[in-house]
mmCIF file of C-alpha atoms in Angstrom:
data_model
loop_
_atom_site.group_PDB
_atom_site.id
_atom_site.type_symbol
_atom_site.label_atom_id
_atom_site.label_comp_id
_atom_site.label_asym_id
_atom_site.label_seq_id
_atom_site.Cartn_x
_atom_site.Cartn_y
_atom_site.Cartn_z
ATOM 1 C CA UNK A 116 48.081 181.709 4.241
ATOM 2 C CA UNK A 117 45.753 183.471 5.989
ATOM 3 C CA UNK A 118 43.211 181.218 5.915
ATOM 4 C CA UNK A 119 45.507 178.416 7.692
ATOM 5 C CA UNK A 120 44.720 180.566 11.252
ATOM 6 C CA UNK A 121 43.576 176.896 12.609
ATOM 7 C CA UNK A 122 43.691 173.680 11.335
ATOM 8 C CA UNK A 123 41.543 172.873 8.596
ATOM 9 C CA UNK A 124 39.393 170.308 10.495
ATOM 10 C CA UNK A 125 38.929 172.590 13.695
ATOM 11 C CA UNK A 126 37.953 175.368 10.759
ATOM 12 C CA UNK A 127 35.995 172.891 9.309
ATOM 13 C CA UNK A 128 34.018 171.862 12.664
ATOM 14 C CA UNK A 129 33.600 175.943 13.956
ATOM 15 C CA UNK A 130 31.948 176.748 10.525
ATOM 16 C CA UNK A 131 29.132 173.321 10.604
ATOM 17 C CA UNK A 132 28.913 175.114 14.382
ATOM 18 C CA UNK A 133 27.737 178.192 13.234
ATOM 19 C CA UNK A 134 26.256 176.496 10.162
ATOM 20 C CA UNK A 135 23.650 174.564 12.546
ATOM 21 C CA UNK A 136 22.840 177.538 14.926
ATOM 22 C CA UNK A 137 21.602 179.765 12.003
ATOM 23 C CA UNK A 138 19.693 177.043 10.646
ATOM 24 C CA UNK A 139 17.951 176.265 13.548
ATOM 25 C CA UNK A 140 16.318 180.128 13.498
ATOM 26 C CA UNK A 141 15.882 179.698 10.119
ATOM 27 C CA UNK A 142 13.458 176.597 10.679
ATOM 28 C CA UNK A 143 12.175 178.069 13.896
ATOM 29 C CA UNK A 144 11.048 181.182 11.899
ATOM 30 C CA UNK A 145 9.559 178.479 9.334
ATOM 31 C CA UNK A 146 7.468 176.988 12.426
ATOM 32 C CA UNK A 147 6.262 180.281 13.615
ATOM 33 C CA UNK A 148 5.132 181.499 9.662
ATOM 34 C CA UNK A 149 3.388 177.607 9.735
ATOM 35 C CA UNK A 150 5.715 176.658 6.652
ATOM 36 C CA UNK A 151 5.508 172.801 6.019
ATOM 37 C CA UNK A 152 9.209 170.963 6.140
ATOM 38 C CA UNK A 153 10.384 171.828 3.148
ATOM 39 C CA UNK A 154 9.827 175.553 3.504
ATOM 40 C CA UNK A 155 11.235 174.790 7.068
ATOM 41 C CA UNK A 156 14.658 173.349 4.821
ATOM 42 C CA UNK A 157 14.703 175.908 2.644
ATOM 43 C CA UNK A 158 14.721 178.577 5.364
ATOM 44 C CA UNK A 159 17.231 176.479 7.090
ATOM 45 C CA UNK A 160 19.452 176.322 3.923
ATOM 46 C CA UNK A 161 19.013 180.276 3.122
ATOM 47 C CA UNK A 162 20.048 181.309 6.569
ATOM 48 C CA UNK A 163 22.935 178.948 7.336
ATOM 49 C CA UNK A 164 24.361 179.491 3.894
ATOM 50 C CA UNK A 165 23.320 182.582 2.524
ATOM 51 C CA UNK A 166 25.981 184.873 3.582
ATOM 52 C CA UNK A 167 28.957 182.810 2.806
ATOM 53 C CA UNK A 168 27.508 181.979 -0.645
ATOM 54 C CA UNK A 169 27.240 185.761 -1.346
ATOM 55 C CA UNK A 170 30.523 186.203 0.099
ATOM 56 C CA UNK A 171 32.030 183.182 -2.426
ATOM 57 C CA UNK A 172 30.494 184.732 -5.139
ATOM 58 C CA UNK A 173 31.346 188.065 -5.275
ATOM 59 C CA UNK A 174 35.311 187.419 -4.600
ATOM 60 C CA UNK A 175 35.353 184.918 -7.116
ATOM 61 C CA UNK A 176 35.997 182.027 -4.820
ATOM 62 C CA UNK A 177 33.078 179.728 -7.170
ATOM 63 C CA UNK A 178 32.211 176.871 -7.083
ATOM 64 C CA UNK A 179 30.867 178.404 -3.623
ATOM 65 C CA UNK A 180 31.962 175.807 -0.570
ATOM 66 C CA UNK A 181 28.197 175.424 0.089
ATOM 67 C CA UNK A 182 28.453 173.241 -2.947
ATOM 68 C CA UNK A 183 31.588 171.862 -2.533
ATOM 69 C CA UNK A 184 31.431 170.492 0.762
ATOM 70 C CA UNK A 185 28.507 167.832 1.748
ATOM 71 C CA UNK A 186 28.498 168.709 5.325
ATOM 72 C CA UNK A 187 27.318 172.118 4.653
ATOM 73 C CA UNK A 188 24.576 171.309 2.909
ATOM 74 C CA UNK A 189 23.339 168.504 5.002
ATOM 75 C CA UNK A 190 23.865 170.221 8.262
ATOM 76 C CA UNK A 191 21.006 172.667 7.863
ATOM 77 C CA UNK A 192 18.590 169.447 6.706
ATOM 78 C CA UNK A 193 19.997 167.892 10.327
ATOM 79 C CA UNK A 194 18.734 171.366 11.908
ATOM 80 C CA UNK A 195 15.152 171.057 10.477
ATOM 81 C CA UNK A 196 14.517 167.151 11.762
ATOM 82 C CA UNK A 197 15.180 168.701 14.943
ATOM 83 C CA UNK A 198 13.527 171.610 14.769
ATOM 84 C CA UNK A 199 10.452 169.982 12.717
ATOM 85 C CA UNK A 200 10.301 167.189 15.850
ATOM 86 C CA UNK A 201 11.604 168.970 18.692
ATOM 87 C CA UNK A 202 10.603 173.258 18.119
ATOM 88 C CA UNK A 203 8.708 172.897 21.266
ATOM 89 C CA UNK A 204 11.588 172.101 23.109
ATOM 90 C CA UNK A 205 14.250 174.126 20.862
ATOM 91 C CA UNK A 206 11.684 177.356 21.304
ATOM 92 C CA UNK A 207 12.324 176.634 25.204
ATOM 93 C CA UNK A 208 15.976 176.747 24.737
ATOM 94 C CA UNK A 209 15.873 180.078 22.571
ATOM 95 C CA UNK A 210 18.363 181.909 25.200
ATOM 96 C CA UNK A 211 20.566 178.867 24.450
ATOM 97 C CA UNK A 212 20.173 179.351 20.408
ATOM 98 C CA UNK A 213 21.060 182.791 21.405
ATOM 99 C CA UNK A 214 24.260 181.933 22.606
ATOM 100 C CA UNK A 215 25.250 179.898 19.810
ATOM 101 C CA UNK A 216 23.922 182.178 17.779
ATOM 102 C CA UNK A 217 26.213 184.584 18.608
ATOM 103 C CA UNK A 218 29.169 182.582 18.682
ATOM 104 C CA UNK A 219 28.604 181.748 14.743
ATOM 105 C CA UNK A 220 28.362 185.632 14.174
ATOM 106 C CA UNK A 221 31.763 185.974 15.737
ATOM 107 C CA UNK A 222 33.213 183.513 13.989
ATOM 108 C CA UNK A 223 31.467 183.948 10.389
ATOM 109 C CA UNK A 224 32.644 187.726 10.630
ATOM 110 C CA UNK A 225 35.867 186.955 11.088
ATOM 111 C CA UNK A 226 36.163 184.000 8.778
ATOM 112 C CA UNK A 227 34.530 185.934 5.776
ATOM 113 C CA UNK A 228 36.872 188.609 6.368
ATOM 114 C CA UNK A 229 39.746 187.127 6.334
ATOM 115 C CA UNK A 230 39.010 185.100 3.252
ATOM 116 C CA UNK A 231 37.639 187.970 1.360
ATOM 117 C CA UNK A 232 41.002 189.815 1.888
ATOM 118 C CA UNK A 233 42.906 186.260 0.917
ATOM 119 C CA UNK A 234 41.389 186.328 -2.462
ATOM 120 C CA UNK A 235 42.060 190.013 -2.911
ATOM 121 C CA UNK A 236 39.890 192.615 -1.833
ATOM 122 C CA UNK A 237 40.946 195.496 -0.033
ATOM 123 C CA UNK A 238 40.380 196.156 3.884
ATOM 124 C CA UNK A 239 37.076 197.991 3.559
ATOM 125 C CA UNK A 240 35.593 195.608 1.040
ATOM 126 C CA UNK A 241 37.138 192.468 3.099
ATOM 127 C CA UNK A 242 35.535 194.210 6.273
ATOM 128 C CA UNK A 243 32.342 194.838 4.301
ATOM 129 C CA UNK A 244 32.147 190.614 3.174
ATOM 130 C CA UNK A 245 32.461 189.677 6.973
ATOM 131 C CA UNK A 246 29.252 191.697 7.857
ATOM 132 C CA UNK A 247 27.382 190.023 4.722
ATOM 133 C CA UNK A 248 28.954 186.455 5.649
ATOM 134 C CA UNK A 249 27.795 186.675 9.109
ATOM 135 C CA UNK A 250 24.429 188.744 8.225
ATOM 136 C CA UNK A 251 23.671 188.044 5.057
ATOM 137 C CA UNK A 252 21.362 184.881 5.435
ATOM 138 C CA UNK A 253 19.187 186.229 7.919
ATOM 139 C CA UNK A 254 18.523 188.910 5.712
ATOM 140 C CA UNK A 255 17.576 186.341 3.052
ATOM 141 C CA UNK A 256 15.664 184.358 5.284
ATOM 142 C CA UNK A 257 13.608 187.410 6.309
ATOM 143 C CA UNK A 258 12.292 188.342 2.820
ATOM 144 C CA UNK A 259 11.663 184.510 1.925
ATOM 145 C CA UNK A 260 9.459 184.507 4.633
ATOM 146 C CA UNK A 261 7.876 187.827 3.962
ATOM 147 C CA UNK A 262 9.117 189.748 6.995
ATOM 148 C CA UNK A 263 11.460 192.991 7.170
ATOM 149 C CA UNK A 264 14.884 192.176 7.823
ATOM 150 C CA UNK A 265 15.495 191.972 11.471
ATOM 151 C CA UNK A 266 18.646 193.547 10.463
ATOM 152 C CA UNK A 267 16.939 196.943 9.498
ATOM 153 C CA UNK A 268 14.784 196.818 12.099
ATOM 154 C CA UNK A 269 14.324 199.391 15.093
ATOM 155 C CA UNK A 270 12.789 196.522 17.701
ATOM 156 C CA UNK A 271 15.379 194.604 17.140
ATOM 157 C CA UNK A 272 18.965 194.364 20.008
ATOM 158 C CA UNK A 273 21.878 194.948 18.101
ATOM 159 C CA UNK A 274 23.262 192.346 15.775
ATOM 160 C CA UNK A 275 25.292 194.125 12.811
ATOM 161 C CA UNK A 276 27.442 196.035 15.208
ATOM 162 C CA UNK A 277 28.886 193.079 17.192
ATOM 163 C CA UNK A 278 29.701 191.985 13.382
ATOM 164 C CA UNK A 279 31.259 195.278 12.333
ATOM 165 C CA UNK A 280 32.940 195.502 15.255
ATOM 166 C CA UNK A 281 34.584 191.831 14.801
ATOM 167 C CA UNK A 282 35.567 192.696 10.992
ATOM 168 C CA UNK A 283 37.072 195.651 12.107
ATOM 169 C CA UNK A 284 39.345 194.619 14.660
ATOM 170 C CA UNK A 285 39.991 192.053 12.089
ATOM 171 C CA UNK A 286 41.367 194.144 9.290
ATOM 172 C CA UNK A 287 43.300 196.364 11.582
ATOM 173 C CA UNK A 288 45.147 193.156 12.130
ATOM 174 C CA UNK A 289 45.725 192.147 9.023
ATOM 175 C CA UNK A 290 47.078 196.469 8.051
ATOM 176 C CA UNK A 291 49.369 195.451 11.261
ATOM 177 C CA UNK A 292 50.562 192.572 9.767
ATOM 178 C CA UNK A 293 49.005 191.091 13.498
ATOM 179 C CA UNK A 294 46.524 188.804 12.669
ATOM 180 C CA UNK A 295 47.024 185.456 13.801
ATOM 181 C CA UNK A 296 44.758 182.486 15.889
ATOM 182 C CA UNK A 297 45.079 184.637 18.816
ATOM 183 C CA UNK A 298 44.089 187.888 17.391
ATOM 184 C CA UNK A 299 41.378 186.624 15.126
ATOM 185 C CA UNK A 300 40.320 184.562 18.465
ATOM 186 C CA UNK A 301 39.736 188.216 20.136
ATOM 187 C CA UNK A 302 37.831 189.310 17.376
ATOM 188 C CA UNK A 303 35.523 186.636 17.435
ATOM 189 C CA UNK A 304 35.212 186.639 21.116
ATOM 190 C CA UNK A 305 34.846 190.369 20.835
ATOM 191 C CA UNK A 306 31.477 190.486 18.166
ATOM 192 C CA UNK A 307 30.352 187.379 20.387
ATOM 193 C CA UNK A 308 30.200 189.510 23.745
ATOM 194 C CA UNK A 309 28.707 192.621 22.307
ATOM 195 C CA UNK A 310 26.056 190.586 21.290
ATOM 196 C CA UNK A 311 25.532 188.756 24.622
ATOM 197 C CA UNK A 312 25.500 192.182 25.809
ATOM 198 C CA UNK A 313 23.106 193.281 23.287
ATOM 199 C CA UNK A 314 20.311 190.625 24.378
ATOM 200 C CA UNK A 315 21.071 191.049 27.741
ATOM 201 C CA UNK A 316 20.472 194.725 27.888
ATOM 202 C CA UNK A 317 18.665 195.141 24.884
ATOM 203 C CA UNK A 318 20.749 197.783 23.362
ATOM 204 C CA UNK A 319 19.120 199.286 19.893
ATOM 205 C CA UNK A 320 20.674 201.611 17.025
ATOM 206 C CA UNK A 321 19.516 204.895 17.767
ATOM 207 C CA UNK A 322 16.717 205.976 15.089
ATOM 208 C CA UNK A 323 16.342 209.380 13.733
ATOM 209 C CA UNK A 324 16.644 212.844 15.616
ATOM 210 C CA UNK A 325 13.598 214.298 16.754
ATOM 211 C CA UNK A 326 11.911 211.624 14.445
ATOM 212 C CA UNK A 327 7.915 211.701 14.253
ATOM 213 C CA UNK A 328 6.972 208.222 13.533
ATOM 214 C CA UNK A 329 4.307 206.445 15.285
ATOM 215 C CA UNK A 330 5.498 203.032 14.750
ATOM 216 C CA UNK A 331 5.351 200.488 17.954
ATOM 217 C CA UNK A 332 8.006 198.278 19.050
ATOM 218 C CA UNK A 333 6.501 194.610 16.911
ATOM 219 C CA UNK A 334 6.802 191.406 19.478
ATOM 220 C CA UNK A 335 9.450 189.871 20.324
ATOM 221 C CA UNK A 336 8.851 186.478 18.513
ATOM 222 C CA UNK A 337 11.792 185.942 16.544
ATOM 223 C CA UNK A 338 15.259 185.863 16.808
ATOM 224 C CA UNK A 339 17.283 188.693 15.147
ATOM 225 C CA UNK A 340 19.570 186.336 13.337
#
């Protein structure tokens, strides 16, 4: 089974990992828009669980694990207590939410890849669901909160590609027949780096040749989760 790469309680404690990381910029953002603590929860929720609900549901994998599993659910609600006493200090620690940020993308990308293609989707579409798992709740969280996606935006380091690039390397395992804990370890690692990278030298998708827009770079006062 290709979803047996690790042991299902070291799977189980790597996705409440990147399950509390997202949350905690989905409640940050919450702080920032002046949301009270149950938009904070809901934001929390959306972007912690958002892409692998999307993911469930369109493979057919229902009922979705966000409602199968308590520990998924409550995780994010663990994420906003902090966050709703602590943002001061959490918004001090942002390079460290970074970091862990990052880490979940790796591992969501590869983990919704790999199940996608275990419940039957081709390599492209299974490549495709690892970008949504690891993207997709930020995107949701953004329009909840009335904000472009970060995802589509200009100002914003690069945060798809790193996930692309992990989903790739992951089906070109799996069309190898190569895909195993070490493998799928690399490909993790990999999207984790090139985002690391990403912050640390702000690298940006290039925008349209010889484009005439006069549109300014917006603050940087949110993650681009």
């Amino acid at each position: 089974m290709l979803l047996d790469l690790f042991t299902p309680s070291v799977q189980h404690a790597l996705d409440l990992v990147g399950i509390f990381v997202f949350a905690i910029s989905g409640a940050l953002l919450a702080v920032r828009k002046n949301f009270d603590v149950f938009g904070m929860a809901v934001l929390a929720e959306v972007t912690a669980l958002g892409g692998g609900l999307f993911r469930d549901l369109v493979i057919g994998a229902v009922p979705p694990a966000a409602f199968t599993d308590l520990g998924y659910f409550l995780m994010p609600l663990v994420a906003t207590v902090l966050v709703f006493f602590l943002h001061p200090v959490v918004e001090r620690t942002q390079a460290a939410v970074n970091v862990f940020d990052a880490a979940g993308l790796g591992l969501f990308c590869v983990a919704g890849t790999t199940k996608a293609y275990e419940y039957g989707l081709g390599l492209t579409s299974s490549a495709v669901m690892g970008l949504a798992t690891a993207v997709g709740g930020g995107v949701l969280r953004d329009v909840l909160a009335n904000e472009v996606p970060s995802l589509l935006r200009w100002d914003r380091d690069l945060y798809a590609v790193p996930a692309i690039v992990g989903a790739t390397m992951v089906v070109l395992c799996l069309r190898f027949d190569a895909l195993n804990p070490v493998t799928s370890g690399l490909a993790a690692v990999s999207a984790f780096l090139i985002r690391l990278a990403a912050l640390r030298f702000r690298w940006r998708a290039p925008r349209a040749w010889n484009r005439r827009s006069s549109a300014r770079e917006a603050p940087e006062d949110q993650p681009s989760a």
